[in-house]
């Protein structure tokens, strides 16, 4: 069965839908097994995706997915089946939702917990334009832990918006096992007869408040015996569920019934991550994001273990915890990604996963710091953006002793623009008292983690995704003097001031140019004495960073030179003023001119002090 668009799907009979689900699941497993990507979450939403596109008139009706891990089946059923093999590759499909990719991707989703807010906005827009349009938001039980999701629920229930929220509970963290009885009851409770009776009775009893209130309490009592808490109804939603999210017949019937009800509605479904692929069902975390694997056995190809910056942080955290019982490890739902698995096992009483709640994570850390603990918040650069007010107001303004271990800094490759950590130098540099460490390799990263931890105040150590150059770590941790860089290689005419892990590329470019290379090590505070020295002895200063140029480390050098009245020309090299799409990290750096060849070419093309570079141009 080949379905290219949801309109094709809606030509199927209901009896054919299970076959559609089976074929979609098989195609997803086969494709991802060859190219890698996100798997377990998508396997859990096959039936839901099929039912949604079958019942609702997409793309005119809006389906808003929360993040994109679960949306691979959505891509398959919305005209992108033949392109799925390109997902997360340069020039291919995005691994997340992307409005420019398809009219069915109604809202771009890279970070979680945004779907209800976006769907509510769409529902209100439809009402303003007097359009007869259904709007559906799908959110996971993990994403529902975020404050933003509850803000949206509160707002939606209060304004009586015509929106359907579907809770995809794939960890059974809210409800017990469900079965045929609960499916039947939900069909009954959402059916046209019961719905009509409820609406008619409500109108009839509105004029008799005591009887109306008694009837409402009676209904809640009855539902409370057979269904979960009425929490969502208290927020203003018509609640239905929980139902089996893999029962396509029940899903279709329930969605059709809910479609006929106006106002805010809430459907709770229970699904299983990795559904239909036993290895993924048994280990959903392992099969969340995968490299190519054997689709029959689930076995991955043997790979040489490469030591990553995340591994460096993981080991350092445990080593530091062994000598300081004040250390606390905090993560907003990224235990595996941020390298806290070992710490959570060895120091469970000092490990806190606060769920998808970055704002809470920072203020929680601030509270601990107020009373003498030393919190280390392990967080992705792109997720730290979500807690910016807390970083300033709750940590920095109060001058609290909090350390940020910022993973996934710079370009992140296949995850693309939504996950790239390319703004942190800029948004951290303007915060008073925030010390920003920029390690150039793994060994220096370990020393900087130790140095930042020893410093009293707000500190941030920023390191990239993946492995570095394989620099051996020192057996002990060494404290690096605050705000002090180092000259790595002496040259003439040009001095490259390198911030972070682009140092190897800077050295390679410098070997062509005969340039000086400085490992600045700190974005803030800057080493003013070293900048003075380089400006006095070179015709051109070049700043190099894997961050946007606007407001970044190079801007800091420019500001320093201007304030000191130093007129040495400066060339700022960094990421361009646009979002960088997905692809390999190496290819993306080359595209942005931040590989050795691109760095050398930019310097040679600089309008500053060209006569001094003529001899270099002749050599190259």
Coordinates of C-alpha atoms in Angstrom, one line a residue:
X1 CA 0.0 0.0 0.0
X2 CA 1.5 3.3 -1.1
X3 CA 0.1 6.5 0.4
X4 CA 1.8 9.7 -0.6
X5 CA -0.5 12.2 1.1
X6 CA -3.1 12.3 4.0
X7 CA -5.8 12.7 1.3
X8 CA -4.8 9.2 0.1
X9 CA -5.0 7.9 3.6
X10 CA -8.5 9.2 4.0
X11 CA -9.6 7.1 1.0
X12 CA -8.8 4.0 3.0
X13 CA -11.5 2.1 4.9
X14 CA -11.1 1.8 8.7
X15 CA -10.3 -1.9 8.3
X16 CA -7.2 -1.0 6.2
X17 CA -5.7 1.4 8.8
X18 CA -3.9 -1.3 10.8
X19 CA -2.1 -2.4 7.6
X20 CA -1.1 1.3 7.1
X21 CA 0.3 1.3 10.6
X22 CA 2.2 -1.9 10.2
X23 CA 3.7 -0.8 6.9
X24 CA 4.7 2.6 8.2
X25 CA 6.3 1.1 11.2
X26 CA 8.2 -1.4 9.1
X27 CA 9.4 1.3 6.7
X28 CA 10.5 3.5 9.6
X29 CA 12.6 0.6 11.1
X30 CA 14.1 -0.3 7.8
X31 CA 15.1 3.3 6.9
X32 CA 16.5 4.3 10.2
X33 CA 18.4 1.1 10.5
X34 CA 20.4 2.1 7.4
X35 CA 21.0 5.8 8.2
X36 CA 20.5 6.3 11.9
X37 CA 18.3 8.9 13.5
X38 CA 15.5 9.1 16.1
X39 CA 13.6 5.8 16.4
X40 CA 11.9 4.8 19.6
X41 CA 9.7 7.8 20.0
X42 CA 8.4 7.6 16.4
X43 CA 7.6 3.9 16.7
X44 CA 5.4 4.9 19.6
X45 CA 3.3 7.4 17.6
X46 CA 2.5 5.4 14.4
X47 CA -1.1 4.7 15.3
X48 CA -1.7 8.2 16.7
X49 CA -0.2 9.8 13.5
X50 CA -2.3 7.6 11.3
X51 CA -5.5 8.3 13.2
X52 CA -4.9 12.1 13.3
X53 CA -4.4 12.4 9.5
X54 CA -7.3 10.1 8.9
X55 CA -9.8 12.0 11.1
X56 CA -8.7 15.5 10.6
X57 CA -8.6 17.4 7.3
X58 CA -4.9 18.2 7.3
X59 CA -3.2 20.5 6.4
X60 CA -6.2 22.8 6.7
X61 CA -6.7 21.4 10.2
X62 CA -3.6 22.0 12.2
X63 CA -1.6 19.3 13.9
X64 CA 1.1 20.7 16.2
X65 CA 3.7 18.2 17.3
X66 CA 5.8 18.8 20.4
X67 CA 9.5 18.5 19.3
X68 CA 10.3 16.3 16.3
X69 CA 11.6 13.0 17.7
X70 CA 8.1 11.5 17.4
X71 CA 7.2 13.0 14.0
X72 CA 9.0 10.6 11.6
X73 CA 5.7 8.7 10.9
X74 CA 4.2 12.2 10.3
X75 CA 6.9 12.8 7.6
X76 CA 6.3 9.4 6.0
X77 CA 2.5 10.0 5.7
X78 CA 2.8 13.6 4.4
X79 CA 4.6 13.2 1.2
X80 CA 8.2 12.7 2.4
X81 CA 8.4 8.9 2.4
X82 CA 10.8 8.8 -0.5
X83 CA 13.1 11.4 1.2
X84 CA 13.2 9.9 4.6
X85 CA 16.6 8.3 3.8
X86 CA 18.0 11.9 3.7
X87 CA 16.9 12.9 7.1
X88 CA 19.5 14.8 9.2
X89 CA 21.9 14.9 6.3
X90 CA 23.1 17.9 4.4
X91 CA 20.5 19.0 2.0
X92 CA 18.0 16.4 3.3
X93 CA 15.0 16.4 5.6
X94 CA 15.3 18.0 9.0
X95 CA 15.2 15.7 12.0
X96 CA 12.6 18.0 13.5
X97 CA 9.6 19.8 12.3
X98 CA 10.2 22.7 9.9
X99 CA 7.6 25.0 8.4
X100 CA 9.7 25.6 5.2
X101 CA 9.9 21.9 4.6
X102 CA 6.2 21.0 4.4
X103 CA 2.8 22.7 4.7
X104 CA 1.9 19.8 7.1
X105 CA 4.7 21.0 9.5
X106 CA 2.5 23.7 11.0
X107 CA 5.0 24.7 13.7
X108 CA 8.8 24.3 13.9
X109 CA 9.6 22.2 16.9
X110 CA 13.1 21.6 18.2
X111 CA 12.7 22.3 21.9
X112 CA 10.0 20.6 23.9
X113 CA 6.8 21.9 25.6
X114 CA 5.8 24.4 23.0
X115 CA 3.0 22.6 21.2
X116 CA 0.1 23.7 23.4
X117 CA 1.0 27.4 23.3
X118 CA 1.4 27.3 19.5
X119 CA -1.8 25.4 19.0
X120 CA -3.7 27.8 21.2
X121 CA -2.4 30.7 19.1
X122 CA -3.6 29.0 16.0
X123 CA -7.0 28.2 17.5
X124 CA -7.4 31.9 18.4
X125 CA -6.3 33.0 15.0
X126 CA -8.9 30.7 13.4
X127 CA -11.6 32.2 15.6
X128 CA -10.5 35.7 14.8
X129 CA -10.7 34.9 11.1
X130 CA -14.0 33.0 11.6
X131 CA -12.5 29.8 10.1
X132 CA -14.0 26.4 10.8
X133 CA -10.7 24.7 11.7
X134 CA -9.6 22.1 14.2
X135 CA -6.3 22.5 16.0
X136 CA -4.6 19.6 17.7
X137 CA -1.5 19.7 20.0
X138 CA 0.4 16.6 20.8
X139 CA 2.6 16.6 23.9
X140 CA 4.5 13.9 25.8
X141 CA 4.4 13.2 29.5
X142 CA 8.0 14.3 29.8
X143 CA 7.4 17.6 28.0
X144 CA 4.3 18.2 30.2
X145 CA 6.7 18.8 33.1
X146 CA 7.7 22.1 31.7
X147 CA 6.2 25.2 33.2
X148 CA 5.4 26.6 29.7
X149 CA 3.0 23.7 29.1
X150 CA 1.0 24.4 32.2
X151 CA 1.0 28.1 31.4
X152 CA -0.6 27.3 28.1
X153 CA -3.1 24.8 29.6
X154 CA -4.2 27.5 32.1
X155 CA -4.6 30.1 29.4
X156 CA -6.5 27.7 27.1
X157 CA -9.0 26.5 29.7
X158 CA -9.6 30.1 30.8
X159 CA -10.4 31.4 27.3
X160 CA -12.5 28.5 26.2
X161 CA -10.5 28.1 23.1
X162 CA -11.4 25.4 20.5
X163 CA -8.3 23.3 20.8
X164 CA -7.6 19.6 21.4
X165 CA -4.6 18.6 23.5
X166 CA -3.4 15.0 23.3
X167 CA -1.1 13.8 26.1
X168 CA 1.1 11.0 24.7
X169 CA 2.0 9.2 27.9
X170 CA 4.7 6.9 26.8
X171 CA 6.2 6.1 30.2
X172 CA 3.0 5.2 32.0
X173 CA 4.0 7.8 34.6
X174 CA 0.5 9.1 35.1
X175 CA -1.9 6.2 34.8
X176 CA -2.0 2.5 35.4
X177 CA -2.3 0.0 32.7
X178 CA -5.3 0.5 30.4
X179 CA -7.4 -2.1 28.6
X180 CA -10.6 -2.8 26.7
X181 CA -12.9 -1.5 29.5
X182 CA -11.3 1.9 29.7
X183 CA -11.3 2.1 25.9
X184 CA -15.0 1.4 25.9
X185 CA -15.7 3.9 28.7
X186 CA -13.8 6.6 26.9
X187 CA -15.7 5.9 23.7
X188 CA -18.9 6.1 25.7
X189 CA -18.0 9.3 27.6
X190 CA -17.1 11.1 24.3
X191 CA -19.9 9.7 22.2
X192 CA -22.6 11.9 20.7
X193 CA -25.3 10.7 23.1
X194 CA -23.4 11.5 26.3
X195 CA -22.1 14.7 24.9
X196 CA -25.6 15.9 24.0
X197 CA -26.9 14.9 27.4
X198 CA -24.1 16.8 29.1
X199 CA -24.7 20.0 27.0
X200 CA -28.5 19.9 27.4
X201 CA -28.4 19.1 31.1
X202 CA -25.9 21.9 31.7
X203 CA -28.2 24.4 30.0
X204 CA -31.2 23.2 31.9
X205 CA -29.5 23.3 35.3
X206 CA -27.7 26.6 34.8
X207 CA -30.8 28.3 36.3
X208 CA -30.8 26.0 39.4
X209 CA -27.2 26.4 40.8
X210 CA -27.6 24.0 43.8
X211 CA -28.8 21.2 41.5
X212 CA -26.2 22.0 38.8
X213 CA -23.4 21.9 41.3
X214 CA -24.7 18.6 42.7
X215 CA -24.9 17.1 39.2
X216 CA -21.3 18.3 38.4
X217 CA -20.0 16.7 41.6
X218 CA -21.9 13.5 40.9
X219 CA -20.3 13.3 37.4
X220 CA -16.8 13.9 38.8
X221 CA -17.4 11.3 41.5
X222 CA -18.5 8.7 38.9
X223 CA -15.6 9.5 36.5
X224 CA -13.1 9.5 39.4
X225 CA -13.9 5.9 40.1
X226 CA -13.3 4.8 36.5
X227 CA -10.9 7.4 35.1
X228 CA -7.9 9.3 36.3
X229 CA -7.9 12.6 38.2
X230 CA -10.2 15.4 37.1
X231 CA -7.2 17.8 37.3
X232 CA -7.5 18.8 33.6
X233 CA -11.3 19.3 33.9
X234 CA -10.7 21.7 36.8
X235 CA -8.4 23.6 34.4
X236 CA -11.4 24.0 32.0
X237 CA -10.8 21.0 29.7
X238 CA -13.2 18.3 28.6
X239 CA -11.1 15.3 29.7
X240 CA -11.1 11.9 28.0
X241 CA -8.9 8.9 28.6
X242 CA -6.7 7.2 29.2
X243 CA -6.9 5.0 26.1
X244 CA -4.6 2.6 24.4
X245 CA -2.6 4.7 21.9
X246 CA -1.8 1.7 19.8
X247 CA -5.5 0.7 19.3
X248 CA -6.2 2.4 15.9
X249 CA -9.9 1.7 16.1
X250 CA -10.3 3.3 19.5
X251 CA -8.2 6.2 18.5
X252 CA -10.2 6.9 15.3
X253 CA -13.6 6.6 17.2
X254 CA -12.4 8.8 20.1
X255 CA -10.9 11.5 17.8
X256 CA -14.1 11.6 15.8
X257 CA -16.2 12.1 18.9
X258 CA -13.9 14.8 20.3
X259 CA -13.9 16.5 17.0
X260 CA -17.6 17.2 17.4
X261 CA -17.2 18.8 20.8
X262 CA -16.4 22.5 21.0
X263 CA -14.0 24.2 23.5
X264 CA -10.8 23.0 25.1
X265 CA -10.5 19.2 25.1
X266 CA -7.8 16.9 26.6
X267 CA -7.2 13.3 25.4
X268 CA -4.9 11.1 27.4
X269 CA -3.4 8.2 25.5
X270 CA -0.9 5.6 26.7
X271 CA 1.7 4.4 24.2
X272 CA 5.0 2.5 24.4
X273 CA 8.3 3.9 23.1
X274 CA 9.8 1.6 20.5
X275 CA 6.4 -0.1 19.9
X276 CA 6.7 -3.0 17.4
X277 CA 10.5 -3.4 17.6
X278 CA 11.4 -5.5 20.6
X279 CA 15.0 -4.2 21.2
X280 CA 13.6 -0.6 21.2
X281 CA 10.7 -1.6 23.5
X282 CA 13.2 -3.1 26.0
X283 CA 15.7 -0.2 25.8
X284 CA 13.9 3.0 24.6
X285 CA 16.7 5.3 25.8
X286 CA 19.3 3.3 23.9
X287 CA 17.1 3.4 20.7
X288 CA 16.1 7.1 21.1
X289 CA 18.7 8.4 18.7
X290 CA 20.6 5.6 16.9
X291 CA 23.4 4.9 14.5
X292 CA 22.8 2.3 11.8
X293 CA 21.8 -1.1 13.2
X294 CA 20.7 -4.6 12.2
X295 CA 16.9 -4.3 11.7
X296 CA 16.4 -8.0 12.6
X297 CA 18.5 -8.2 15.8
X298 CA 18.8 -4.6 16.7
X299 CA 22.6 -4.9 17.1
X300 CA 24.7 -1.9 16.3
X301 CA 27.9 -2.1 14.3
X302 CA 31.1 -2.2 16.4
X303 CA 32.6 1.3 16.8
X304 CA 35.8 2.4 18.3
X305 CA 35.0 4.2 21.5
X306 CA 36.0 7.9 21.1
X307 CA 36.4 10.0 24.2
X308 CA 34.1 13.0 24.0
X309 CA 34.0 16.3 25.9
X310 CA 30.9 15.0 27.6
X311 CA 32.9 12.0 28.9
X312 CA 35.6 14.4 30.2
X313 CA 32.9 16.3 32.1
X314 CA 31.4 13.1 33.4
X315 CA 34.7 11.9 34.9
X316 CA 35.6 15.3 36.3
X317 CA 32.2 15.6 38.0
X318 CA 32.7 12.3 39.8
X319 CA 36.3 13.0 40.7
X320 CA 35.3 16.4 42.1
X321 CA 32.4 15.0 44.0
X322 CA 34.8 12.5 45.7
X323 CA 36.8 15.4 47.3
X324 CA 34.0 17.9 47.9
X325 CA 30.7 16.8 49.5
X326 CA 29.2 20.2 48.7
X327 CA 29.0 19.4 45.0
X328 CA 25.5 19.0 43.6
X329 CA 24.8 17.8 40.0
X330 CA 21.7 19.1 38.3
X331 CA 20.2 18.4 34.9
X332 CA 17.0 19.4 33.2
X333 CA 16.1 15.9 31.8
X334 CA 19.4 15.3 30.0
X335 CA 21.1 12.7 32.2
X336 CA 22.5 10.7 29.3
X337 CA 23.2 13.5 26.9
X338 CA 25.0 15.7 29.5
X339 CA 27.1 12.8 31.0
X340 CA 25.5 12.4 34.4
X341 CA 24.8 8.7 34.3
X342 CA 27.9 7.7 36.3
X343 CA 27.4 10.5 38.8
X344 CA 23.7 9.6 39.3
X345 CA 24.8 6.0 40.2
X346 CA 27.7 6.9 42.4
X347 CA 26.2 9.9 44.1
X348 CA 22.4 9.5 43.9
X349 CA 21.8 11.6 47.0
X350 CA 23.5 14.6 45.2
X351 CA 22.0 14.1 41.8
X352 CA 18.9 16.0 40.7
X353 CA 17.0 15.6 37.4
X354 CA 14.4 18.3 37.6
X355 CA 12.7 17.2 34.3
X356 CA 12.2 19.5 31.3
X357 CA 12.3 22.6 33.4
X358 CA 15.4 24.7 32.6
X359 CA 14.1 27.8 34.4
X360 CA 13.4 25.8 37.5
X361 CA 16.9 24.2 37.2
X362 CA 18.6 27.5 37.5
X363 CA 16.6 28.9 40.4
X364 CA 16.7 25.5 42.1
X365 CA 20.5 25.8 41.9
X366 CA 20.4 29.3 43.1
X367 CA 18.4 28.2 46.2
X368 CA 21.0 25.6 46.9
X369 CA 23.9 28.1 46.5
X370 CA 22.1 30.4 49.0
X371 CA 22.6 27.8 51.7
X372 CA 26.1 26.7 51.1
X373 CA 26.0 24.0 48.4
X374 CA 28.0 24.2 45.2
X375 CA 25.6 23.3 42.3
X376 CA 26.9 22.3 38.9
X377 CA 24.2 22.7 36.3
X378 CA 24.9 20.4 33.3
X379 CA 22.9 21.8 30.4
X380 CA 23.0 22.1 26.6
X381 CA 23.9 25.6 25.3
X382 CA 20.6 25.8 23.3
X383 CA 18.5 24.8 26.3
X384 CA 20.2 27.4 28.6
X385 CA 18.6 30.0 26.4
X386 CA 15.3 29.0 28.0
X387 CA 16.4 30.0 31.5
X388 CA 18.0 33.4 30.7
X389 CA 15.9 35.4 33.1
X390 CA 16.7 33.0 35.9
X391 CA 20.4 33.1 35.0
X392 CA 20.4 36.9 35.4
X393 CA 17.8 37.6 38.0
X394 CA 18.1 34.6 40.3
X395 CA 21.8 33.8 40.0
X396 CA 23.8 36.7 38.8
X397 CA 22.0 39.7 40.5
X398 CA 22.4 37.9 43.8
X399 CA 26.0 37.0 43.1
X400 CA 25.5 33.3 43.8
X401 CA 28.1 30.5 43.5
X402 CA 26.7 28.5 40.6
X403 CA 28.7 26.7 37.9
X404 CA 27.3 26.0 34.4
X405 CA 28.7 23.0 32.4
X406 CA 27.6 24.0 28.9
X407 CA 27.6 21.0 26.5
X408 CA 26.8 21.1 22.7
X409 CA 28.4 24.5 22.3
X410 CA 28.9 25.6 18.7
X411 CA 27.6 23.7 15.7
X412 CA 26.0 20.4 16.5
X413 CA 25.8 18.7 13.0
X414 CA 22.8 16.6 12.3
X415 CA 20.5 18.3 14.8
X416 CA 20.7 21.5 13.0
X417 CA 19.7 25.1 13.8
X418 CA 17.3 24.4 16.7
X419 CA 20.0 22.6 18.7
X420 CA 23.1 24.6 17.7
X421 CA 24.8 26.4 20.7
X422 CA 26.0 29.4 18.8
X423 CA 24.8 32.3 21.0
X424 CA 26.1 31.6 24.4
X425 CA 29.3 33.7 24.2
X426 CA 27.1 36.6 23.3
X427 CA 24.3 36.2 25.8
X428 CA 26.7 35.3 28.7
X429 CA 29.3 37.9 28.0
X430 CA 26.9 40.8 28.9
X431 CA 26.1 39.4 32.3
X432 CA 28.1 41.1 35.0
X433 CA 30.4 38.9 37.0
X434 CA 30.0 35.9 34.7
X435 CA 33.4 34.2 34.0
X436 CA 33.4 32.3 30.7
X437 CA 35.9 29.6 30.1
X438 CA 36.7 28.4 26.5
X439 CA 38.8 25.2 26.5
X440 CA 40.7 24.4 23.4
X441 CA 41.0 20.6 24.0
X442 CA 40.0 17.9 26.4
X443 CA 42.8 18.2 28.8
X444 CA 42.3 22.0 29.1
X445 CA 38.6 21.3 29.5
X446 CA 39.2 19.2 32.6
X447 CA 41.5 21.9 34.1
X448 CA 38.9 24.6 33.3
X449 CA 36.1 22.6 34.9
X450 CA 38.2 22.4 38.1
X451 CA 39.1 26.1 37.9
X452 CA 35.6 27.2 37.4
X453 CA 34.4 25.1 40.3
X454 CA 37.1 26.6 42.6
X455 CA 36.1 30.1 41.6
X456 CA 33.4 31.7 43.8
X457 CA 30.6 33.2 41.7
X458 CA 28.8 32.5 38.4
X459 CA 31.0 30.5 36.0
X460 CA 30.4 28.9 32.6
X461 CA 32.6 26.2 30.9
X462 CA 31.6 25.9 27.3
X463 CA 32.5 22.8 25.3
X464 CA 31.3 21.2 22.0
X465 CA 29.6 18.1 21.0
X466 CA 31.7 15.0 20.3
X467 CA 35.4 14.4 20.5
X468 CA 38.3 16.8 20.3
X469 CA 41.9 16.2 19.2
X470 CA 42.5 13.3 21.6
X471 CA 44.6 15.4 24.0
X472 CA 45.6 13.3 27.0
X473 CA 44.3 14.5 30.2
X474 CA 46.7 15.3 33.0
X475 CA 46.6 12.9 36.0
X476 CA 45.7 15.8 38.3
X477 CA 43.5 18.8 37.9
X478 CA 45.3 22.2 37.6
X479 CA 43.8 25.6 38.3
X480 CA 44.2 28.0 35.4
X481 CA 44.8 31.6 36.4
X482 CA 41.6 33.6 35.9
X483 CA 41.5 35.6 32.6
X484 CA 45.0 34.6 31.4
X485 CA 45.6 33.4 27.8
X486 CA 48.8 31.9 26.4
X487 CA 50.8 32.4 23.2
X488 CA 51.0 29.0 21.4
X489 CA 53.1 30.0 18.4
X490 CA 55.0 33.2 17.5
X491 CA 54.8 34.7 14.1
X492 CA 54.7 38.1 12.5
X493 CA 52.2 40.6 10.9
X494 CA 49.1 38.7 12.0
X495 CA 48.0 37.5 15.4
X496 CA 45.1 35.0 15.6
X497 CA 43.3 35.2 18.9
X498 CA 41.5 31.9 19.2
X499 CA 38.7 31.2 21.5
X500 CA 37.8 27.5 22.2
X501 CA 38.2 24.4 20.1
X502 CA 39.0 26.0 16.8
X503 CA 42.7 26.3 17.9
X504 CA 43.9 23.4 15.7
X505 CA 42.4 25.1 12.6
X506 CA 44.0 28.4 13.7
X507 CA 47.4 26.8 14.0
X508 CA 47.1 25.2 10.5
X509 CA 46.1 28.5 9.0
X510 CA 48.9 30.2 10.8
X511 CA 51.5 27.8 9.4
X512 CA 50.5 29.0 6.0
X513 CA 50.6 32.7 6.9
X514 CA 53.5 32.7 9.3
X515 CA 51.1 34.2 11.9
X516 CA 51.1 34.2 15.7
X517 CA 48.5 32.1 17.5
X518 CA 47.1 32.8 20.9
X519 CA 44.9 30.5 22.9
X520 CA 42.8 33.2 24.7
X521 CA 41.1 30.6 27.0
X522 CA 38.7 33.1 28.5
X523 CA 36.0 35.0 26.8
X524 CA 35.4 37.0 30.0
X525 CA 37.5 38.3 31.6
X526 CA 39.7 39.0 28.6
X527 CA 43.5 39.0 29.0
X528 CA 44.0 42.7 28.4
X529 CA 47.8 42.6 28.8
X530 CA 48.1 39.9 26.2
X531 CA 45.8 41.8 23.8
X532 CA 48.0 44.9 24.3
X533 CA 51.1 42.9 23.5
X534 CA 49.6 41.4 20.3
X535 CA 48.3 44.8 19.1
X536 CA 51.6 46.5 19.7
X537 CA 53.6 43.9 17.7
X538 CA 51.3 42.9 14.8
X539 CA 49.6 44.7 11.9
X540 CA 46.3 42.8 12.2
X541 CA 44.5 41.0 15.0
X542 CA 42.1 38.2 14.0
X543 CA 39.6 36.8 16.5
X544 CA 38.3 33.3 15.9
X545 CA 35.3 31.7 17.6
X546 CA 32.6 29.1 17.0
X547 CA 29.8 31.5 18.0
X548 CA 27.9 34.2 16.2
X549 CA 30.1 37.2 15.5
X550 CA 27.5 39.6 16.8
X551 CA 28.2 40.2 20.5
X552 CA 30.7 37.3 20.7
X553 CA 34.3 37.0 21.9
X554 CA 35.6 39.1 19.0
X555 CA 33.2 41.9 19.9
X556 CA 34.7 41.8 23.4
X557 CA 38.2 42.3 21.9
X558 CA 36.9 45.2 19.7
X559 CA 35.3 46.8 22.8
X560 CA 38.6 46.4 24.8
X561 CA 40.7 47.9 22.0
X562 CA 38.3 50.9 21.5
X563 CA 38.2 51.6 25.3
X564 CA 42.0 51.5 25.4
X565 CA 42.4 53.8 22.4
X566 CA 44.3 51.1 20.4
X567 CA 43.8 51.5 16.6
X568 CA 45.2 48.1 15.4
X569 CA 42.8 46.7 12.8
X570 CA 40.8 43.7 13.8
X571 CA 39.1 41.0 11.7
X572 CA 36.4 39.0 13.5
X573 CA 35.8 35.5 12.2
X574 CA 32.9 33.4 13.5
X575 CA 29.5 32.2 12.5
X576 CA 27.5 34.2 10.0
X577 CA 24.3 36.1 10.8
X578 CA 22.0 33.4 9.8
X579 CA 20.8 30.0 11.0
X580 CA 23.0 27.1 9.9
X581 CA 21.2 24.0 8.6
X582 CA 22.0 20.4 9.5
X583 CA 24.9 18.4 8.1
X584 CA 28.2 17.1 9.5
X585 CA 30.1 19.4 11.9
X586 CA 33.2 19.3 9.7
X587 CA 31.2 20.3 6.5
X588 CA 29.4 23.0 8.3
X589 CA 32.5 24.6 9.7
X590 CA 34.0 24.6 6.2
X591 CA 30.8 26.1 4.8
X592 CA 31.2 28.9 7.4
X593 CA 34.8 29.5 6.6
X594 CA 36.0 28.2 10.0
X595 CA 38.3 25.5 8.8
X596 CA 42.0 26.1 8.2
X597 CA 41.6 27.0 4.5
X598 CA 38.7 29.3 5.2
X599 CA 40.5 31.1 8.0
X600 CA 43.6 31.7 5.8
X601 CA 41.4 32.8 2.9
X602 CA 39.6 35.4 5.1
X603 CA 42.8 36.8 6.4
X604 CA 44.3 37.1 2.9
X605 CA 41.2 38.8 1.7
X606 CA 41.2 41.4 4.5
X607 CA 41.5 45.0 3.4
X608 CA 43.7 45.7 6.4
X609 CA 47.5 46.1 5.9
X610 CA 47.6 44.3 2.5
X611 CA 51.1 45.4 1.8
X612 CA 52.4 43.6 4.8
X613 CA 50.8 40.4 3.5
X614 CA 52.0 40.5 -0.1
X615 CA 54.9 38.2 0.7
X616 CA 52.5 35.7 2.1
X617 CA 50.2 35.9 -1.0
X618 CA 53.2 35.1 -3.2
X619 CA 54.0 32.0 -1.1
X620 CA 50.5 30.7 -1.3

